[in-house]
CSV table of C-alpha atoms in Angstrom, one decimal:
chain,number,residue,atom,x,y,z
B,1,UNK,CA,-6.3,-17.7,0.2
B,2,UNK,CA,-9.5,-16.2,1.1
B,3,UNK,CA,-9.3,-12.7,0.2
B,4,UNK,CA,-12.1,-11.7,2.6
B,5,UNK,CA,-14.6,-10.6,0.2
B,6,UNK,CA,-17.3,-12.2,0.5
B,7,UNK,CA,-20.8,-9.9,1.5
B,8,UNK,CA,-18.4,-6.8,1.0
B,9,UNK,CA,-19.9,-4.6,-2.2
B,10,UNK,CA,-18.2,-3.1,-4.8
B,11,UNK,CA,-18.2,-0.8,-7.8
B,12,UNK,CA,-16.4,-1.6,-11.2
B,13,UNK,CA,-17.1,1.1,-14.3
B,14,UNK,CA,-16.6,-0.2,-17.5
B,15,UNK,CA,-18.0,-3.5,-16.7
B,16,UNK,CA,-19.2,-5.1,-20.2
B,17,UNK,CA,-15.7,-6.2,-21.8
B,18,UNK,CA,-12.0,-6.6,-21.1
B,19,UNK,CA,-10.7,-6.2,-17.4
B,20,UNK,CA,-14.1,-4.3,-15.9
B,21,UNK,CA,-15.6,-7.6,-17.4
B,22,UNK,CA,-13.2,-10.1,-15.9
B,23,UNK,CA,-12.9,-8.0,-12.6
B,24,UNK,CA,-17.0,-8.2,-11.6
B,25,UNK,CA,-17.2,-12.2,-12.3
B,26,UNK,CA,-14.0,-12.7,-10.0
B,27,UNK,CA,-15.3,-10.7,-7.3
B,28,UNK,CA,-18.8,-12.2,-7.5
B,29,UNK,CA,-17.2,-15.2,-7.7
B,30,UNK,CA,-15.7,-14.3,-4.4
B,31,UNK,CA,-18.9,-13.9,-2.8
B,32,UNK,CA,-19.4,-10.1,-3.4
B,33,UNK,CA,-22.0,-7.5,-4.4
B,34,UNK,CA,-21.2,-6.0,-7.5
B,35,UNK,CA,-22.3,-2.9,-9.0
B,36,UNK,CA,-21.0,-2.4,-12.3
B,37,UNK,CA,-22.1,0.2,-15.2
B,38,UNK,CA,-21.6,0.7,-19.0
B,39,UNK,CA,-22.7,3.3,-21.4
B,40,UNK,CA,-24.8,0.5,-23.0
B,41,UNK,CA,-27.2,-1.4,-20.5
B,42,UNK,CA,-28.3,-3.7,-22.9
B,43,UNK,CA,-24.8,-5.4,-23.9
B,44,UNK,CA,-23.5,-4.9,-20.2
B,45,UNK,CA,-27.1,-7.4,-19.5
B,46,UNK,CA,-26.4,-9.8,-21.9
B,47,UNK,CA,-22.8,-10.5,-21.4
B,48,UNK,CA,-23.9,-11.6,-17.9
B,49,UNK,CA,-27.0,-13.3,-18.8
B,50,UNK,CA,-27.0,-16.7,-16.9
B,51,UNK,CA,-23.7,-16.0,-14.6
B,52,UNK,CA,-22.8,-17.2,-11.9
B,53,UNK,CA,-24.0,-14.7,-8.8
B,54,UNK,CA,-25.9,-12.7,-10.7
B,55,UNK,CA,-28.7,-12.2,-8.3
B,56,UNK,CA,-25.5,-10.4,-6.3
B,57,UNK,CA,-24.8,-8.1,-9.5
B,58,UNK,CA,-26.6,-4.2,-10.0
B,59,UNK,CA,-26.1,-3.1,-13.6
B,60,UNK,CA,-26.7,0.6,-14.7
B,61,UNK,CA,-26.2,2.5,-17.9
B,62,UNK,CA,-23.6,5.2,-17.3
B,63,UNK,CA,-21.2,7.9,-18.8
B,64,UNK,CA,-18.6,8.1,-16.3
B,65,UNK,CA,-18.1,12.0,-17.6
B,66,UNK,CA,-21.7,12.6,-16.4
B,67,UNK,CA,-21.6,13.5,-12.8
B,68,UNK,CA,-25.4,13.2,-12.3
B,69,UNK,CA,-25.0,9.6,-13.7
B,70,UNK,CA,-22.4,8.4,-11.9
B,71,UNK,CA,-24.5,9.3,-8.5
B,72,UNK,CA,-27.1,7.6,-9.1
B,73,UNK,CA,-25.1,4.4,-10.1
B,74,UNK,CA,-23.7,4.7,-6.9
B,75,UNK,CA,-26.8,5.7,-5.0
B,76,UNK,CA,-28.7,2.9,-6.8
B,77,UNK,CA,-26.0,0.1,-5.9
B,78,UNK,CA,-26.1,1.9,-1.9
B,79,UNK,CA,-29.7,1.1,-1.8
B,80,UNK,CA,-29.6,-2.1,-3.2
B,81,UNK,CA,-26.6,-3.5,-1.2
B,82,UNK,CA,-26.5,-0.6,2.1
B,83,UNK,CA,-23.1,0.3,1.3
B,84,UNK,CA,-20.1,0.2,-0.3
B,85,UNK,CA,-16.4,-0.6,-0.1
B,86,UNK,CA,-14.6,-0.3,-3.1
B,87,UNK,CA,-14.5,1.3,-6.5
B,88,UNK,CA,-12.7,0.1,-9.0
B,89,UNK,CA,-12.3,3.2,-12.1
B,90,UNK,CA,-11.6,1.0,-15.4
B,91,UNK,CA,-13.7,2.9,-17.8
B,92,UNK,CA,-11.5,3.7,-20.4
B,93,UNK,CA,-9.4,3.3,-23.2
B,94,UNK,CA,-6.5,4.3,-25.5
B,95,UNK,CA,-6.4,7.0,-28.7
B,96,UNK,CA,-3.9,5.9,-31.1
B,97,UNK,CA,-2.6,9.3,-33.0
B,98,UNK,CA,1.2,10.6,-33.1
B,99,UNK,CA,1.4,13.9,-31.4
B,100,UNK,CA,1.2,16.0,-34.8
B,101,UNK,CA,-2.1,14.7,-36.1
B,102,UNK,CA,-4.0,15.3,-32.2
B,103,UNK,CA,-6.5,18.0,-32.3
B,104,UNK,CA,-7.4,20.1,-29.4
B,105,UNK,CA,-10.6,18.5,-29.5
B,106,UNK,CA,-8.8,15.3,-29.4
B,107,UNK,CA,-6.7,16.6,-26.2
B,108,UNK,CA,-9.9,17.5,-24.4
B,109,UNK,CA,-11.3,14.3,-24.7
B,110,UNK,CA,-9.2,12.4,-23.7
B,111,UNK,CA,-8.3,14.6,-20.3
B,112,UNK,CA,-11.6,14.7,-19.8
B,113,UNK,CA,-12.2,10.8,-20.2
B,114,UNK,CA,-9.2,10.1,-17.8
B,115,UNK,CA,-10.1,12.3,-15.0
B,116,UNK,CA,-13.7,13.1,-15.2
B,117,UNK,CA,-13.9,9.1,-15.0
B,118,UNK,CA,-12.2,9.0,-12.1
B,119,UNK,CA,-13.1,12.3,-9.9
B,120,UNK,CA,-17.1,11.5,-10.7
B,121,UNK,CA,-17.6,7.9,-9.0
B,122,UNK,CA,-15.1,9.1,-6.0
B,123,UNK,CA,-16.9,11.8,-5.2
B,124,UNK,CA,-19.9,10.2,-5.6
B,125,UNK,CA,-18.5,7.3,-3.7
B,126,UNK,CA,-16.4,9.3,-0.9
B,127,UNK,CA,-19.1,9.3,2.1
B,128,UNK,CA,-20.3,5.8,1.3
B,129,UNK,CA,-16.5,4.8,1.4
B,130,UNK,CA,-15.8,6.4,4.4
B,131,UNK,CA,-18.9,5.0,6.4
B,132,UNK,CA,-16.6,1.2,5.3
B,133,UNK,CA,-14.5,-0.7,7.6
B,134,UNK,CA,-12.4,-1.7,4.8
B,135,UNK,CA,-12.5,0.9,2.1
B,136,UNK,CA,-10.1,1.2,-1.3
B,137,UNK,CA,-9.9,2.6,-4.7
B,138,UNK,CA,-8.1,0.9,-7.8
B,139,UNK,CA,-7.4,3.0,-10.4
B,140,UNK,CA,-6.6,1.5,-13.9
B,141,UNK,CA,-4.0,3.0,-15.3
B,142,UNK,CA,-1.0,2.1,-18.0
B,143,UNK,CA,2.7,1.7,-18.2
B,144,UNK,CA,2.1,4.6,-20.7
B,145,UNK,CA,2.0,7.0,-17.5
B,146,UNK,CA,5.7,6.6,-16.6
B,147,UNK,CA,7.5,4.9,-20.2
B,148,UNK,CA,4.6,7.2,-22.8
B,149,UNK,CA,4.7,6.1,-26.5
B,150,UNK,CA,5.1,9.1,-29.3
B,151,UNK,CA,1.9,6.7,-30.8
B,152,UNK,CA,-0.1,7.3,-28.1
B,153,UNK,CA,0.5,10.3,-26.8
B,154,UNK,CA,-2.4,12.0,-25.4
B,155,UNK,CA,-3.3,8.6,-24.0
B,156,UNK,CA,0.3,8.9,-22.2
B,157,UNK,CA,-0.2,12.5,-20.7
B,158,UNK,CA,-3.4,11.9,-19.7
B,159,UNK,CA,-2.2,8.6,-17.9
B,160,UNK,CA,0.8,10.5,-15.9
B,161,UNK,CA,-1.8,12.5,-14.6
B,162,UNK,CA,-3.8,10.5,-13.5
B,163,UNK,CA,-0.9,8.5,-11.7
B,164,UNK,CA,-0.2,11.4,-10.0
B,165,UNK,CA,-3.4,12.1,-9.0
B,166,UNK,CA,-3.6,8.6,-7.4
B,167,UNK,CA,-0.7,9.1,-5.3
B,168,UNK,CA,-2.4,12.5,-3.9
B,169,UNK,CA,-5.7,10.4,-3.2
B,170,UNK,CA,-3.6,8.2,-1.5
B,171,UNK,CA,-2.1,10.6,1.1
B,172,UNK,CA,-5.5,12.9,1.0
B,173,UNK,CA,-7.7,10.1,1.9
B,174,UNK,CA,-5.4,7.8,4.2
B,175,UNK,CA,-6.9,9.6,7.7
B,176,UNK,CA,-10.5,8.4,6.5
B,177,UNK,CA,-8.8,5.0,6.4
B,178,UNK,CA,-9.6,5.0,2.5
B,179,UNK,CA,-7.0,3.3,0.3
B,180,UNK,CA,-6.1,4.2,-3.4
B,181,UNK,CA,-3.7,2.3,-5.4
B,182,UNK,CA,-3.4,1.6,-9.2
B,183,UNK,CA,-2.8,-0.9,-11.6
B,184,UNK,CA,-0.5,-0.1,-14.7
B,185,UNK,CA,-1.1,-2.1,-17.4
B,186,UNK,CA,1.2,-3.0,-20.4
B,187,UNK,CA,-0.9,-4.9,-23.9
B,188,UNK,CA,-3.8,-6.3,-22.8
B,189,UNK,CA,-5.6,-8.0,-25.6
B,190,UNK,CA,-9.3,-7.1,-24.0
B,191,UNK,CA,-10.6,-6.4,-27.6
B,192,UNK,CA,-9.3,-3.1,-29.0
B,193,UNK,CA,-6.4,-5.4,-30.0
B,194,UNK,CA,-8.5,-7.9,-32.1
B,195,UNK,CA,-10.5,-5.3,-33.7
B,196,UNK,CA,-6.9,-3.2,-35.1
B,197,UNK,CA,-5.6,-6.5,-35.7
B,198,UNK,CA,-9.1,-7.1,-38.2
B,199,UNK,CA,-8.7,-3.6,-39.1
B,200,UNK,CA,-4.9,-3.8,-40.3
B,201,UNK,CA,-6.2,-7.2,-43.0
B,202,UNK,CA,-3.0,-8.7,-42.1
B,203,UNK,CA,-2.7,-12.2,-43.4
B,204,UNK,CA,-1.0,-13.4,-40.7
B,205,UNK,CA,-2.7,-15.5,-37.8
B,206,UNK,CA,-3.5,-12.8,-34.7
B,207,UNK,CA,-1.1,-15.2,-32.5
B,208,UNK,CA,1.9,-14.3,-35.2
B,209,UNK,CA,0.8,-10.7,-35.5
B,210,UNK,CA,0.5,-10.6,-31.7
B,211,UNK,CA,4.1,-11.8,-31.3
B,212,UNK,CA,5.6,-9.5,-33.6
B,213,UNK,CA,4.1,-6.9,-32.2
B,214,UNK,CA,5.5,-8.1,-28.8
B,215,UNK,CA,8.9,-8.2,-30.2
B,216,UNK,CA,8.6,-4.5,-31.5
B,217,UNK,CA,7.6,-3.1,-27.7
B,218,UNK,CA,10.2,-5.0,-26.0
B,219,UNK,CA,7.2,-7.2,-24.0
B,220,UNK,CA,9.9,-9.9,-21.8
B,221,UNK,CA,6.9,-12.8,-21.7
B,222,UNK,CA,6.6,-12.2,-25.8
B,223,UNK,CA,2.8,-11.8,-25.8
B,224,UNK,CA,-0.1,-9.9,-24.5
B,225,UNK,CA,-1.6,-10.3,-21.2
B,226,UNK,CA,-5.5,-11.0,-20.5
B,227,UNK,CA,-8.1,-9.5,-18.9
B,228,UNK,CA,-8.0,-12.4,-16.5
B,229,UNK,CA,-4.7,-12.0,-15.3
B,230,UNK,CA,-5.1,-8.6,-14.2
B,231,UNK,CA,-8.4,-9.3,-12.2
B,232,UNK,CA,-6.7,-11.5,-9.3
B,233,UNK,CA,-4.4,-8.3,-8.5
B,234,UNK,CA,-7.2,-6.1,-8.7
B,235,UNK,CA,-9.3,-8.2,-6.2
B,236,UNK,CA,-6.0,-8.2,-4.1
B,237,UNK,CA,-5.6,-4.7,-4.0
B,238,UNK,CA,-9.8,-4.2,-2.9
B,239,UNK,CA,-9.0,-6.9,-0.3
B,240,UNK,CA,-8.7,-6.3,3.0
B,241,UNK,CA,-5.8,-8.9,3.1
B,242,UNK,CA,-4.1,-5.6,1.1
B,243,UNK,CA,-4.9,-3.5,4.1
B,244,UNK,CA,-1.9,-1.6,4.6
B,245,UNK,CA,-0.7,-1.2,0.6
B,246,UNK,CA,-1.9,2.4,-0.2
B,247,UNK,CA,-0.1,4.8,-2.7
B,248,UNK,CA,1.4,2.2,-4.8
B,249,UNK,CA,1.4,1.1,-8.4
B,250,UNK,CA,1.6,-2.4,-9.2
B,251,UNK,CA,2.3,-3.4,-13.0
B,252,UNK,CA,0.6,-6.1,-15.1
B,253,UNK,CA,2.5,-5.9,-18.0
B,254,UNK,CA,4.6,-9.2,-19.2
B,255,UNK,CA,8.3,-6.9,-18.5
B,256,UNK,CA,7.4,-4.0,-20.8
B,257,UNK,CA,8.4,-1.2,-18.3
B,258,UNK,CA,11.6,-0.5,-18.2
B,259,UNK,CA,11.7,1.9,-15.4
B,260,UNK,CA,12.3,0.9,-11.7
């Protein structure tokens, strides 16, 4: 199916591992510009030394909780490219600590890593996104947001917010013909799962600790997902084949949730 990408330009933070990763070689595999950003240009360079469509890829250094930085991604992808028609937030990532060891430090960094990483590169992206004939916003969100886990819980607040704020985005920016949707993940093993896998000197093989660990969360496919499953239904969701799915969640998660 061709997912009508091709010469259409598009933003994904976070772009130097896991899903942000996976997500900008499927789109430039698709024939898009890419713009993508990471806190540390010289990694987010060399993990895409040599691929393929990299003439089509703009690469920035960025903290998505800088405002200032965030424009001038997006201003330096606008001139490179003339436009832009999608955004994709993924920068992120989870902050494993039970409620009663959580500092209020600990609370404001994560809200502030979860929203200020969202509202920066939509703002910053609003009027380019508008000026599109095909325009949306995928939000990268968790299971966490509507099933939270007592291990993770500022991770889980901060991720129901955020869903909610998605669904607002959705109704606020539907008139400009803008559409927001989100992707809730469940375990994704994108490299935070290797490293407290090395970090726990288990003895076991990662593919046994993995499955155990997929018993204990109740995961229905019995393992964790990759960054390259969850790309495809990104690029769906930027597609204008996706043109009239706004306000919606859709999960990539193995049958972990067990809401409907």
């Amino acid at each position: 199916m061709d997912l009508q990408l091709q010469g259409r330009t598009y933003l994904v933070t976070g772009g130097s591992s896991g899903i942000g990763h996976a997500t900008v070689r499927l789109l430039l595999a698709e024939g898009a510009n890419v713009a993508t950003c990471a806190r540390d240009l010289g990694r987010l360079d060399a993990v895409f030394d040599g691929a393929p469509g990299r003439d089509q890829l703009f690469t920035a250094a960025c903290d998505v909780r800088d405002g200032a930085e965030v424009r001038a991604v997006i201003d330096g992808a606008a001139d490179r490219f003339g436009g832009l028609d999608g955004l994709v937030n993924n920068a992120g990532g989870s902050r494993m600590k039970p409620r009663d060891q959580v500092t209020m430090d600990d609370w404001r960094d994560e809200l502030d890593l979860k929203f200020a990483g969202v509202l920066n590169p939509v703002e910053a992206a609003l009027p380019l996104l508008k000026a599109s004939s095909s325009a949306s916003i995928v939000n990268i969100n968790a299971v966490l947001a509507r099933q939270p886990e007592p291990r993770l819980v500022t991770t889980s607040a901060a991720r129901a917010g955020l869903l909610n704020l998605s669904k607002s985005m959705s109704l606020e920016f539907a008139s400009d013909g803008i559409r927001v949707n989100s992707v809730a993940l469940g375990l994704v093993d994108t490299g935070q799962w290797r490293r407290r896998y090395e970090e726990s000197s288990d003895a076991r093989s990662f593919a046994a600790w993995e499955a155990d660990i997929a018993a204990d969360r109740g995961i229905g496919l019995g393992r964790f997902g990759h960054a390259h499953e969850v790309a495809p239904v990104i690029a769906l969701l930027l597609s204008p084949v996706a043109a009239y799915v706004t306000g919606t969640t859709v999960e990539v998660d193995g049958g972990v949730a067990r809401y409907v």
